[in-house]
Short mmCIF file of C-alpha atoms in Angstrom, two decimals:
data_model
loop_
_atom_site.label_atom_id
_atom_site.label_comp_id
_atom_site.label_asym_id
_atom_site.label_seq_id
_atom_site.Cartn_x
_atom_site.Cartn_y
_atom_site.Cartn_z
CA UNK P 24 -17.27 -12.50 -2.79
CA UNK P 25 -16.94 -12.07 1.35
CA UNK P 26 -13.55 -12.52 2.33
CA UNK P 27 -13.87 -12.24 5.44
CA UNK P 28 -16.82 -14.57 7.31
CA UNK P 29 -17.97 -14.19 10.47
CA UNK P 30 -19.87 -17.65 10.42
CA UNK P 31 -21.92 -16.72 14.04
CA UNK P 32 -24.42 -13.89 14.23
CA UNK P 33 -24.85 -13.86 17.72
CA UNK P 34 -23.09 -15.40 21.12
CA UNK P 35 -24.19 -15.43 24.54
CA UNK P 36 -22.55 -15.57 27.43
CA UNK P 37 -22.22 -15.59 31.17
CA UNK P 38 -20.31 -13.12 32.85
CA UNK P 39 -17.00 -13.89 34.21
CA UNK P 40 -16.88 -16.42 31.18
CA UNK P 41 -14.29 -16.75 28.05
CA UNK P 42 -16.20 -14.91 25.30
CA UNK P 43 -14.64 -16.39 21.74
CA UNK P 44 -15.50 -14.92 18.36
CA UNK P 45 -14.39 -15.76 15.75
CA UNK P 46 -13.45 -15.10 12.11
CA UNK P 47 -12.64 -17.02 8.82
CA UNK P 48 -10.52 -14.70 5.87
CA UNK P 49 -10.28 -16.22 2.10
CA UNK P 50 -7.19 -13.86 1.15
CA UNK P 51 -3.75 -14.94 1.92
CA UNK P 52 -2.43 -11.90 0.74
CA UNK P 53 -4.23 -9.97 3.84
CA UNK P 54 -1.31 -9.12 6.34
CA UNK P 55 -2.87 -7.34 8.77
CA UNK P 56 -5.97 -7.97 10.81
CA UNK P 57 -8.32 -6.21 13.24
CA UNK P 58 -10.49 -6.32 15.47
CA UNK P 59 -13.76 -3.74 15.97
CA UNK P 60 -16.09 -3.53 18.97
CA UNK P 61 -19.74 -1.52 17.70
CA UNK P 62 -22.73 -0.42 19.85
CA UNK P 63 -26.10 0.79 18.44
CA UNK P 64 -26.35 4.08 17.20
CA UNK P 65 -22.29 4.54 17.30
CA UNK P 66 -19.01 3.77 15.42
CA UNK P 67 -17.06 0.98 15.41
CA UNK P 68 -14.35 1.42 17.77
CA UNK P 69 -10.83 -0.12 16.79
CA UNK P 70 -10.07 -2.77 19.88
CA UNK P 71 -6.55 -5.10 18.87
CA UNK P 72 -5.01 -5.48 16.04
CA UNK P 73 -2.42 -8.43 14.61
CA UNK P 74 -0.07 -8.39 12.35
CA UNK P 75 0.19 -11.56 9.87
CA UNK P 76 3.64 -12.53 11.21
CA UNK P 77 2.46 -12.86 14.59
CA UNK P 78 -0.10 -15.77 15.81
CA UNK P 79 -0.68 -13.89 19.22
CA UNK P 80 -1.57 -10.53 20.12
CA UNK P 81 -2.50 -9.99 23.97
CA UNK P 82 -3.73 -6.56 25.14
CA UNK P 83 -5.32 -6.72 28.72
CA UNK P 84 -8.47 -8.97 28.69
CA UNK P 85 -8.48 -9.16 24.73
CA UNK P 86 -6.72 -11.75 23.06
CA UNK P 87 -6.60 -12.08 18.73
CA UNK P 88 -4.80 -15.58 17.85
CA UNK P 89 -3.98 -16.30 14.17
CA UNK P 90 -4.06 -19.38 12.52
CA UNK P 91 -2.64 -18.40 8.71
CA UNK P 92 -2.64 -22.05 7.72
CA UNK P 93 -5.95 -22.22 8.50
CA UNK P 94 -7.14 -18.49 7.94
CA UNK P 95 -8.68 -18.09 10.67
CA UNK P 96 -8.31 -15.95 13.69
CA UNK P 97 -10.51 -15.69 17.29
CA UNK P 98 -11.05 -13.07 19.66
CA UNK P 99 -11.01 -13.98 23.17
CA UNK P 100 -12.23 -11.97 25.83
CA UNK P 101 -11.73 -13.19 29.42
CA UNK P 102 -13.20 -12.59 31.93
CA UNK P 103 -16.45 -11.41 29.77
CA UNK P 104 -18.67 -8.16 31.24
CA UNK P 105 -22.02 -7.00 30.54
CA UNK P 106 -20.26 -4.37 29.63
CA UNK P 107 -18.23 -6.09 26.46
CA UNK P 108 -22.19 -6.77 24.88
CA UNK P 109 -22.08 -5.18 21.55
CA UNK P 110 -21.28 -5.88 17.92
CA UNK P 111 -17.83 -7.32 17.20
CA UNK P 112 -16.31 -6.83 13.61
CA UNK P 113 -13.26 -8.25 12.53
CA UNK P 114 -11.95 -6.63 9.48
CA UNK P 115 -8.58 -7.35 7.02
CA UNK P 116 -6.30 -5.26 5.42
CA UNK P 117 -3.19 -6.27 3.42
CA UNK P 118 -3.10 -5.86 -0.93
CA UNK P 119 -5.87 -3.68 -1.09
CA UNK P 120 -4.35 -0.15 -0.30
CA UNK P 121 -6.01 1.90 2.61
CA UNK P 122 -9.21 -0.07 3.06
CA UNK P 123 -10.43 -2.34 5.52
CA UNK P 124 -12.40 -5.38 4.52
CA UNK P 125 -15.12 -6.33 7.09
CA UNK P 126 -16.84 -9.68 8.38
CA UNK P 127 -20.74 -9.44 9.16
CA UNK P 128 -20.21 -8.83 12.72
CA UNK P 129 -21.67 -11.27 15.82
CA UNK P 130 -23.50 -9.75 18.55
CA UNK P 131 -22.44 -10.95 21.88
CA UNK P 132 -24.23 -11.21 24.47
CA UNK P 133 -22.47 -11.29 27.83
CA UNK P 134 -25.59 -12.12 31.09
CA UNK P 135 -24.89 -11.24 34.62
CA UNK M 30 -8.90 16.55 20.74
CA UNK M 31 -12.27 16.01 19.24
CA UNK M 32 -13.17 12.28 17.36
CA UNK M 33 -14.12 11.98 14.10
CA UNK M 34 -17.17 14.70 13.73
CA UNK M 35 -19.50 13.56 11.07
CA UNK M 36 -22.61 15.54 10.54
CA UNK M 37 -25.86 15.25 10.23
CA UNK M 38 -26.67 12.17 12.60
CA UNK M 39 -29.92 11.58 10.58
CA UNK M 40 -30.76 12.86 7.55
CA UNK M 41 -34.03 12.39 5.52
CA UNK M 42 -34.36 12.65 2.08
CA UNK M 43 -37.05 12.14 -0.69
CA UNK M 44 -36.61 10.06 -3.41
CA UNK M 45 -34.54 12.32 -6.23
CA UNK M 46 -33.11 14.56 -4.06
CA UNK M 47 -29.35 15.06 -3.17
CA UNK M 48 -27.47 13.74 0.08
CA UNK M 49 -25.01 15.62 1.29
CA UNK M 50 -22.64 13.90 4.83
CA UNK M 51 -20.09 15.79 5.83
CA UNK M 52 -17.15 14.25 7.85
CA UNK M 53 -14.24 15.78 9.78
CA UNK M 54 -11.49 14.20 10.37
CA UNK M 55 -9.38 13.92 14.00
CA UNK M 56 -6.83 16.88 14.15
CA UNK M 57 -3.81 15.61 12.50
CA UNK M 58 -5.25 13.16 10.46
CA UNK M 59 -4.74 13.46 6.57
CA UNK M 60 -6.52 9.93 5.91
CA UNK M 61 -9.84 9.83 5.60
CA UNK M 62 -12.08 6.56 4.62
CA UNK M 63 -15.98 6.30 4.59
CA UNK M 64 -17.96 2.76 4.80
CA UNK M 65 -21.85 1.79 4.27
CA UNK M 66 -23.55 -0.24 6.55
CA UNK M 67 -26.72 -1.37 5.15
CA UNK M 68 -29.18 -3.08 7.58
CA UNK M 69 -28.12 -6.32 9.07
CA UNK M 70 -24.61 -6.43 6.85
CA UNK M 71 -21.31 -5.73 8.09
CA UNK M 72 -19.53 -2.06 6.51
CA UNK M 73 -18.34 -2.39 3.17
CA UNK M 74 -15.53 0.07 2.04
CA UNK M 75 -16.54 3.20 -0.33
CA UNK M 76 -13.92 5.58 -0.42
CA UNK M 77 -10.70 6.10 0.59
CA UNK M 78 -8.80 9.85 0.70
CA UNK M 79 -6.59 12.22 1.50
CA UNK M 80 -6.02 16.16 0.98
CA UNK M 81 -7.42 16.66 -2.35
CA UNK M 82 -6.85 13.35 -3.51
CA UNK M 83 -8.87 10.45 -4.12
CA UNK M 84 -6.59 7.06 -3.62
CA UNK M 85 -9.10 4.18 -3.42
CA UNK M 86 -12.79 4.67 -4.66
CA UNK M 87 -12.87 1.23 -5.53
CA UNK M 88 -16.23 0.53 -3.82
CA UNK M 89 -18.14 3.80 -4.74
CA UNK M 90 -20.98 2.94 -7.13
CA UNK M 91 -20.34 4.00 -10.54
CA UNK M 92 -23.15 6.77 -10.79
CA UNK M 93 -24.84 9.14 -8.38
CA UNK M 94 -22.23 8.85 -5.95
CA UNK M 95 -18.87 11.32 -5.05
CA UNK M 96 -16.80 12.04 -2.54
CA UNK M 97 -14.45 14.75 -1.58
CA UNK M 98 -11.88 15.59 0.66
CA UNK M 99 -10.75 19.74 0.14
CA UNK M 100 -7.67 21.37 1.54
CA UNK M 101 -9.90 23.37 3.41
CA UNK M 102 -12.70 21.88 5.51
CA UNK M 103 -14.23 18.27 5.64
CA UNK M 104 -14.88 15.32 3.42
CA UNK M 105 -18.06 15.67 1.74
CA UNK M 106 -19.57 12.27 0.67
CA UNK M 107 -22.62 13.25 -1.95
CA UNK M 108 -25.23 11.12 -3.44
CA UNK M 109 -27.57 12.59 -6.07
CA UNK M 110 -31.27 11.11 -6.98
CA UNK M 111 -30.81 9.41 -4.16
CA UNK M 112 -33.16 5.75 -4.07
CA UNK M 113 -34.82 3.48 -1.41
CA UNK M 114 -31.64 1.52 -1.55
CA UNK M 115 -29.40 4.25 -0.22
CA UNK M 116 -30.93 4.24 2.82
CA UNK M 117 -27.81 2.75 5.47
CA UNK M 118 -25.58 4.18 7.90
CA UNK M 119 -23.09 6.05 6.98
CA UNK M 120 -19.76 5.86 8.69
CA UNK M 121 -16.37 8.02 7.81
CA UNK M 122 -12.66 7.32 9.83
CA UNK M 123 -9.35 8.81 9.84
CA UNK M 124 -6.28 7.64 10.60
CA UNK M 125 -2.76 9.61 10.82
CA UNK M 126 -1.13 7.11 8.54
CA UNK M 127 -2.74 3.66 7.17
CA UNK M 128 -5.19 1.41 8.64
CA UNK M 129 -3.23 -0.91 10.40
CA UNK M 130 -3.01 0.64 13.69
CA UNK M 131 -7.01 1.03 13.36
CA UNK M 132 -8.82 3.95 12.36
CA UNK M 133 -11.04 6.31 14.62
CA UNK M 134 -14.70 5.91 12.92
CA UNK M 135 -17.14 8.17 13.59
CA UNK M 136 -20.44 7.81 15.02
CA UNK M 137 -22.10 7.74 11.10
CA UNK M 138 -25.26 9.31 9.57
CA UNK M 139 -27.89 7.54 9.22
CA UNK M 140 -29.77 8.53 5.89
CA UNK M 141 -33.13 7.33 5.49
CA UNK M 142 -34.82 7.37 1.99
CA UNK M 143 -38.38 8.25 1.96
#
């Protein structure tokens, strides 16, 4: 049962460019939703975060929009850097106490 | 202010023997969670704790597998007999309060079964 889908393994693109990932979530009860940002060999580390009665979070170049009707929310990250390639995880929390429940991840690739 | 300190990095173990990850949490932190990552999946939640408690274990298999998190010193996440299967990274986070403001993972333990 994944409630949260990350439908795209992998997304490439060219620097400068809007990177947009994106995330589908099954559980309406979730009410709070994050975003993780994971390179080989290390931890996920926790980039922006949105709560469900928001539809907009901004934080410098990294942008989470939430669509509850549609349960679905996108990272965008503009403009993209070789530096932003990495895993990105978006994860939900709401019902189920302290825990986080994660999407598969998509690898994005961002080319000079 | 150290991260999240988990220890070892790698960690080898035969078939039947016991796993042992340790994980210390960020100073001030009384929340501690630990995920598996097995290859090519995203984490899945195991554990969640805090001082001498066990809140959330929800997604711990039913045998083999334990978790601590003592007054003194750090959570201990154990797996006895361990199997092929077990091998995955291993990834423990803290957080002051709940998850929502994101918690501060650690850089995981990667336990290969041999």
């Amino acid at each position: 049962d994944q409630q949260v889908k990350q439908n795209s393994p992998s997304l490439s693109v060219q620097e400068g460019r809007i990177s947009i990932l994106n995330c589908d979530y099954t559980n309406s009860m979730f009410d709070y939703f994050l975003w993780y940002k994971k390179y080989p060999a290390e931890g996920p580390t926790f980039l922006i975060s949105i709560s469900s009665i928001k539809d907009k979070n901004e934080d410098g170049r990294f942008t989470v929009f939430l669509n509850k009707s549609a349960k679905h929310l996108s990272l965008h990250i503009v403009p993209s850097q070789p530096g932003d390639s990495a895993v990105y995880f978006c994860a939900a929390s709401g019902n189920q106490g302290g825990k986080l429940i994660f999407g598969q991840g998509t690898e994005l690739s961002v080319k000079p | 202010n150290a991260g999240v300190m988990q220890n070892p990095r790698h960690l080898v173990r035969r078939r039947g023997q016991e796993a042992r990850l340790r994980c210390s949490p960020m100073k001030g932190h009384s929340h501690v969670y630990w995920y598996r990552q097995l290859p090519e999946e995203g984490l899945k939640f195991m554990v969640y704790l805090q001082k001498e408690n066990i809140i959330d274990e929800s997604g711990m298999p039913k045998e083999r597998f334990s978790a601590e998190f003592p007054k003194e010193g750090p959570s201990i996440l154990r797996i006895q007999q361990v199997v092929r299967g077990d091998s995955a990274a291993y990834f423990c986070a803290s957080s002051p309060t709940g998850p929502n403001q994101g918690y501060t993972f650690g850089s995981g333990t990667r336990l290969t079964v041999v």
